[in-house]
Short mmCIF file of C-alpha atoms in Angstrom, two decimals:
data_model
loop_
_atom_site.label_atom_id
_atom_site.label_comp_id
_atom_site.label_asym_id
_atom_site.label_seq_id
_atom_site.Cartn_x
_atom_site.Cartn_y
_atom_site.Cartn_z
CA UNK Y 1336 29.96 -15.99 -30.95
CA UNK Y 1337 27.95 -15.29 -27.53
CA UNK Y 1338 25.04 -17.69 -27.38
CA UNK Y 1339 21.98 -14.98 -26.46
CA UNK Y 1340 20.24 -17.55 -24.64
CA UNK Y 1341 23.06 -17.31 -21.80
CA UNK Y 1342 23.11 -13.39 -21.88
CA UNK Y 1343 21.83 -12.08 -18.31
CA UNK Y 1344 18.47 -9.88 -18.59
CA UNK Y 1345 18.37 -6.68 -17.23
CA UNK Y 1346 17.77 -5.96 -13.28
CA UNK Y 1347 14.02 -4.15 -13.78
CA UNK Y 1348 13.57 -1.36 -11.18
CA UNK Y 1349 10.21 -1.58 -9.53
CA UNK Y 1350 8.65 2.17 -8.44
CA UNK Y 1351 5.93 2.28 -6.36
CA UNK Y 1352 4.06 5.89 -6.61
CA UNK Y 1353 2.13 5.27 -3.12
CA UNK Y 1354 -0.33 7.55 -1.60
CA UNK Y 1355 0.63 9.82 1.53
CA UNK Y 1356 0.42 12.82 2.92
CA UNK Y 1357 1.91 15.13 4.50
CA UNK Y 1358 4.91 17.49 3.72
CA UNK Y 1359 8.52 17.30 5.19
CA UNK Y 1360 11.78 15.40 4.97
CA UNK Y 1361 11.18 13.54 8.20
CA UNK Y 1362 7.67 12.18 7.10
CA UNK Y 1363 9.50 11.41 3.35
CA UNK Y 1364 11.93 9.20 5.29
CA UNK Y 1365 9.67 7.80 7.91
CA UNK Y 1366 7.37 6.80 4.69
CA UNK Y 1367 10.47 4.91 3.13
CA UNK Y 1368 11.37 3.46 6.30
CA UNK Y 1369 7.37 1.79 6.40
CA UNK Y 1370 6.94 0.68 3.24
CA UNK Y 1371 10.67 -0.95 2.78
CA UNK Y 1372 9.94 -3.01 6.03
CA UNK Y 1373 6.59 -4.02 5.08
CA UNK Y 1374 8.46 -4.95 1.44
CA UNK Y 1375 11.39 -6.82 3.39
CA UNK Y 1376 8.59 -8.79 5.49
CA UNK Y 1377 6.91 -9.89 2.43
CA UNK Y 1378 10.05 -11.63 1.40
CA UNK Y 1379 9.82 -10.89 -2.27
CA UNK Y 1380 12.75 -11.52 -4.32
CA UNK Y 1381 13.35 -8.46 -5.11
CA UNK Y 1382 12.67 -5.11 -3.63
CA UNK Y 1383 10.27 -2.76 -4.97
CA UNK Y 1384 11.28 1.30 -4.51
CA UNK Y 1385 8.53 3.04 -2.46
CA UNK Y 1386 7.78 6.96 -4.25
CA UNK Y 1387 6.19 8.89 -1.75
CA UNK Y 1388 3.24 10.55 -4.15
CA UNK Y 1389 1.63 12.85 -0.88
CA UNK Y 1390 -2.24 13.17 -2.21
CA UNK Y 1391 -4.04 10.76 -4.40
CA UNK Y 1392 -4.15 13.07 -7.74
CA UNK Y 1393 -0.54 13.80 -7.07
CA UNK Y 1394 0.89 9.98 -6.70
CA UNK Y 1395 -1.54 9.60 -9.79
CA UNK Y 1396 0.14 12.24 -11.79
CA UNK Y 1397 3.41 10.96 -10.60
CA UNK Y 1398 2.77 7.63 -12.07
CA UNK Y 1399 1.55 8.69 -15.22
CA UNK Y 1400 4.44 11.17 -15.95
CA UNK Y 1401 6.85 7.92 -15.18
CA UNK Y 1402 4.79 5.66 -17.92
CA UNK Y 1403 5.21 8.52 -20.62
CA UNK Y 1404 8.87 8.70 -19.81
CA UNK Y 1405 9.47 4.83 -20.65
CA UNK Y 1406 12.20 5.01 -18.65
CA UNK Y 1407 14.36 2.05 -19.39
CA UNK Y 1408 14.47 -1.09 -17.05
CA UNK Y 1409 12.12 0.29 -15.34
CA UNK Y 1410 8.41 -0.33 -14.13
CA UNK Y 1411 5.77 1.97 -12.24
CA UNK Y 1412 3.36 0.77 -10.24
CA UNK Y 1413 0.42 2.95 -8.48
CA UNK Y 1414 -1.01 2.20 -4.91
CA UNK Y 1415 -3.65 3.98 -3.79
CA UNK Y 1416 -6.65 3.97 -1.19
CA UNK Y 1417 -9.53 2.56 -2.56
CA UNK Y 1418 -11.78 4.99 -0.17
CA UNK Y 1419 -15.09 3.11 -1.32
CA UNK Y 1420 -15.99 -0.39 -1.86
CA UNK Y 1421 -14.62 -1.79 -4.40
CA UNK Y 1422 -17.72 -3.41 -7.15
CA UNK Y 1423 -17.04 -7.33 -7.72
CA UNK Y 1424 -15.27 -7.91 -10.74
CA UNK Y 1425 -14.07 -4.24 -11.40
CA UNK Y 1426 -10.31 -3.54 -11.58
CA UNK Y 1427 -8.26 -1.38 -10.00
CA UNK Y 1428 -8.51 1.30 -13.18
CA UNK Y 1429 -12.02 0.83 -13.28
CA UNK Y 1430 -12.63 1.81 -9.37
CA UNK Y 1431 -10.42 5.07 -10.21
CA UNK Y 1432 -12.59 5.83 -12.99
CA UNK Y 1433 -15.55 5.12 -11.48
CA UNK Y 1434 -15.26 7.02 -8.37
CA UNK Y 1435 -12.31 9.73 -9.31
CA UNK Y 1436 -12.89 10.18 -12.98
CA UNK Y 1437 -9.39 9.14 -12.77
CA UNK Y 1438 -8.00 7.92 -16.26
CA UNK Y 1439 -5.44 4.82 -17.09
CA UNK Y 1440 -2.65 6.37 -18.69
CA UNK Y 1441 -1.81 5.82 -22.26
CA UNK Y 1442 0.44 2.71 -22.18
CA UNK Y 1443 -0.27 1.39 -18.47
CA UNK Y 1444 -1.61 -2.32 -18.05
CA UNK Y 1445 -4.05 -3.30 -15.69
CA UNK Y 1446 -1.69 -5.16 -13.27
CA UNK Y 1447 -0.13 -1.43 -12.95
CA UNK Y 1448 -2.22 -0.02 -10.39
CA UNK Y 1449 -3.45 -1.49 -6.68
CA UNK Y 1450 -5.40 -0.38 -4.23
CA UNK Y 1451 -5.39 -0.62 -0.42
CA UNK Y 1452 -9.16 -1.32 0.37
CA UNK Y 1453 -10.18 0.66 1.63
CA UNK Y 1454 -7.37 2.98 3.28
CA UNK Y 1455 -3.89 1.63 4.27
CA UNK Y 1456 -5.37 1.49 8.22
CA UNK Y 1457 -7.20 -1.49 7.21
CA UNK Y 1458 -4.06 -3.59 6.62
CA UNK Y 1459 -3.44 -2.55 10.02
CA UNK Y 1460 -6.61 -4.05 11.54
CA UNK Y 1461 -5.82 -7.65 10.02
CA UNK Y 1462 -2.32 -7.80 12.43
CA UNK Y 1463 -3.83 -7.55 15.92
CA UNK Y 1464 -1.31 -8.91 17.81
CA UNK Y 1465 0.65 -6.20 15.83
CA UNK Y 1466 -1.12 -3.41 17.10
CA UNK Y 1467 -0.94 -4.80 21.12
CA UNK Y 1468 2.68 -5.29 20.84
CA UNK Y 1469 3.47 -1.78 19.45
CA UNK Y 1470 0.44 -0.17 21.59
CA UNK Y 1471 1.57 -2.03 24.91
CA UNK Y 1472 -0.91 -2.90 27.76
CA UNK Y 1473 -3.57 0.21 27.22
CA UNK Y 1474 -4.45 -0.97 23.59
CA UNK Y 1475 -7.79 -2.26 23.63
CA UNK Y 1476 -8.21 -5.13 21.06
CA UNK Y 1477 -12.01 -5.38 22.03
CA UNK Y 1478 -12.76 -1.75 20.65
CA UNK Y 1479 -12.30 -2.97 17.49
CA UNK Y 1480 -15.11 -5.16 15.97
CA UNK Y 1481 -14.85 -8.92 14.46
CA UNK Y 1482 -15.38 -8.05 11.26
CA UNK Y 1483 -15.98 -10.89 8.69
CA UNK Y 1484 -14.74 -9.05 5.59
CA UNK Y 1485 -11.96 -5.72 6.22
CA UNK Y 1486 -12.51 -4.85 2.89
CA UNK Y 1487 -16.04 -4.35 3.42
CA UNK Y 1488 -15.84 -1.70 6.15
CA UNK Y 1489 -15.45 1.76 5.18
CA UNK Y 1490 -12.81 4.14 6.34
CA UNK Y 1491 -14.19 6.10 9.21
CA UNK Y 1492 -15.49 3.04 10.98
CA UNK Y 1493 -11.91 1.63 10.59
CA UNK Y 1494 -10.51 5.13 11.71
CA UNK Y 1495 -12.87 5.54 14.67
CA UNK Y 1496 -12.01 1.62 15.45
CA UNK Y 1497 -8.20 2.24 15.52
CA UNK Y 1498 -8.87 5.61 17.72
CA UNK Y 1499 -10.45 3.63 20.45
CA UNK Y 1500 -8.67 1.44 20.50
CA UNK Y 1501 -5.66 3.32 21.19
CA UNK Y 1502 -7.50 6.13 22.99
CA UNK Y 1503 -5.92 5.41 26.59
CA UNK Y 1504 -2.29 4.29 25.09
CA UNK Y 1505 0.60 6.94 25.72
CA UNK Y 1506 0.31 7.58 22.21
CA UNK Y 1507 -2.50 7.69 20.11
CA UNK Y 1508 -3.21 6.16 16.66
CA UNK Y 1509 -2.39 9.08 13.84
CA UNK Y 1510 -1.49 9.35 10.12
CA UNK Y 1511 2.56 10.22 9.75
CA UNK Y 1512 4.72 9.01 12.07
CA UNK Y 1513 2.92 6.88 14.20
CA UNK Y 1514 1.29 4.78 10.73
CA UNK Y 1515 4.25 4.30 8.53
CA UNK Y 1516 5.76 2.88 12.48
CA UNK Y 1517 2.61 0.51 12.36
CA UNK Y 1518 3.61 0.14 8.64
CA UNK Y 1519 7.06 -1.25 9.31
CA UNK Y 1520 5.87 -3.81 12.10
CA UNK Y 1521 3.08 -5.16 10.21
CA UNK Y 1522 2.97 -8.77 9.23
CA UNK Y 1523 2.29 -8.82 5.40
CA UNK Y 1524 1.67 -12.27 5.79
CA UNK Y 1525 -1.65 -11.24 8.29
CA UNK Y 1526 -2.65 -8.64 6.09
CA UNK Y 1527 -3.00 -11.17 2.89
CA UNK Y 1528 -5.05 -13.21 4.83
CA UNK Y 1529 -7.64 -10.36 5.08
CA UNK Y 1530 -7.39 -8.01 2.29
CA UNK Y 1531 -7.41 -9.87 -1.34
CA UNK Y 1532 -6.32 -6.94 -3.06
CA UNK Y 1533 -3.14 -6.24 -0.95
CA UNK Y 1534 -2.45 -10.51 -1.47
CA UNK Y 1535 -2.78 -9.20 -5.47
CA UNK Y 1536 0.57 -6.50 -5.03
CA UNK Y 1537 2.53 -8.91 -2.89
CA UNK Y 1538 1.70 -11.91 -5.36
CA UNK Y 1539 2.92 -9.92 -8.32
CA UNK Y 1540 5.74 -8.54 -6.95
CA UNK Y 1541 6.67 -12.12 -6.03
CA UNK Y 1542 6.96 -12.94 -9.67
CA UNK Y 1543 9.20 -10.23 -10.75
#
């Protein structure tokens, strides 16, 4: 007789239907690339699956067609820009639904969705030394302001911020292949410290 409390349980697959945009094989693979290394960094014990879902209503839809399916062994997770502020004490559903009329799928649980507040550029802005390394000698860290809370600054100032500061580099700061480079070389570790909700992902992932 096989005692059950010895039987092995089964390896969960984690999917992660993540907001980008963009069309193309290159920027598919490029997105992988990003998130995987960011993933690896984080030393979690066991490595999520980054879904590229392109536009926010897409990677939405994505997710929800993935919770109907109850695919065995496996479990969705949505990350998308927050774009606003997120209110104190409201989840991530609640933001969606408040500011996208965007519903929680039959059958989804709270600690389902995350959001990067408020765009995935501001995990950027919380590894400096990140950006000077991969910007070389022409980045200017003093174009970007000392702000107390990332999370409170909305995304144009942290787009405009990024754009000077890489406005004399030999590349400029743009969405595609340049972020999900930034992506890959970014210390989760620095971005934790700064943005609460991405410390929420990375904290449950740690415990799967």
């Amino acid at each position: 007789m096989v005692d059950g409390r010895n039987r092995r349980q089964p390896m969960v697959t984690i999917k992660i239907y993540i907001e980008g945009g963009g069309e193309g094989k290159d920027l598919d693979k490029r997105f992988r690339e990003g998130w995987t290394e960011f993933f690896k960094k984080a030393g979690l014990p066991r490595m999520p699956r980054p879904v590229r879902g392109k536009g926010r209503t897409n990677t939405h839809d994505l997710f929800a067609t993935a919770i109907r399916a109850k695919e065995k062994d496996v479990l969705p997770l949505l990350l998308l820009d927050s774009e606003d502020p997120v209110k104190e004490g409201h989840t991530a559903w609640q933001h969606l639904k408040f500011r996208d009329d965007m519903d929680r799928p039959a059958g989804a649980l709270d600690n389902q969705a995350y959001l990067m507040v408020q765009v995935m550029e501001t995990w950027f802005l919380a590894d400096r030394e990140n950006l000077q390394a991969l910007f070389g000698s022409k980045f200017k860290t003093n174009k970007i302001p000392q702000w107390p809370n990332l999370e409170d600054v909305n995304k144009a100032s942290i787009l405009e911020a990024l754009d000077a500061a890489t406005q004399n580099c030999d590349k400029k700061y743009e969405k595609g292949k340049i972020s999900f480079k930034v992506l890959a070389t970014t210390h989760p570790a620095q971005v934790e410290v700064s943005c609460p909700h991405a410390k929420a992902l990375l904290d449950f992932l740690r415990r799967q």
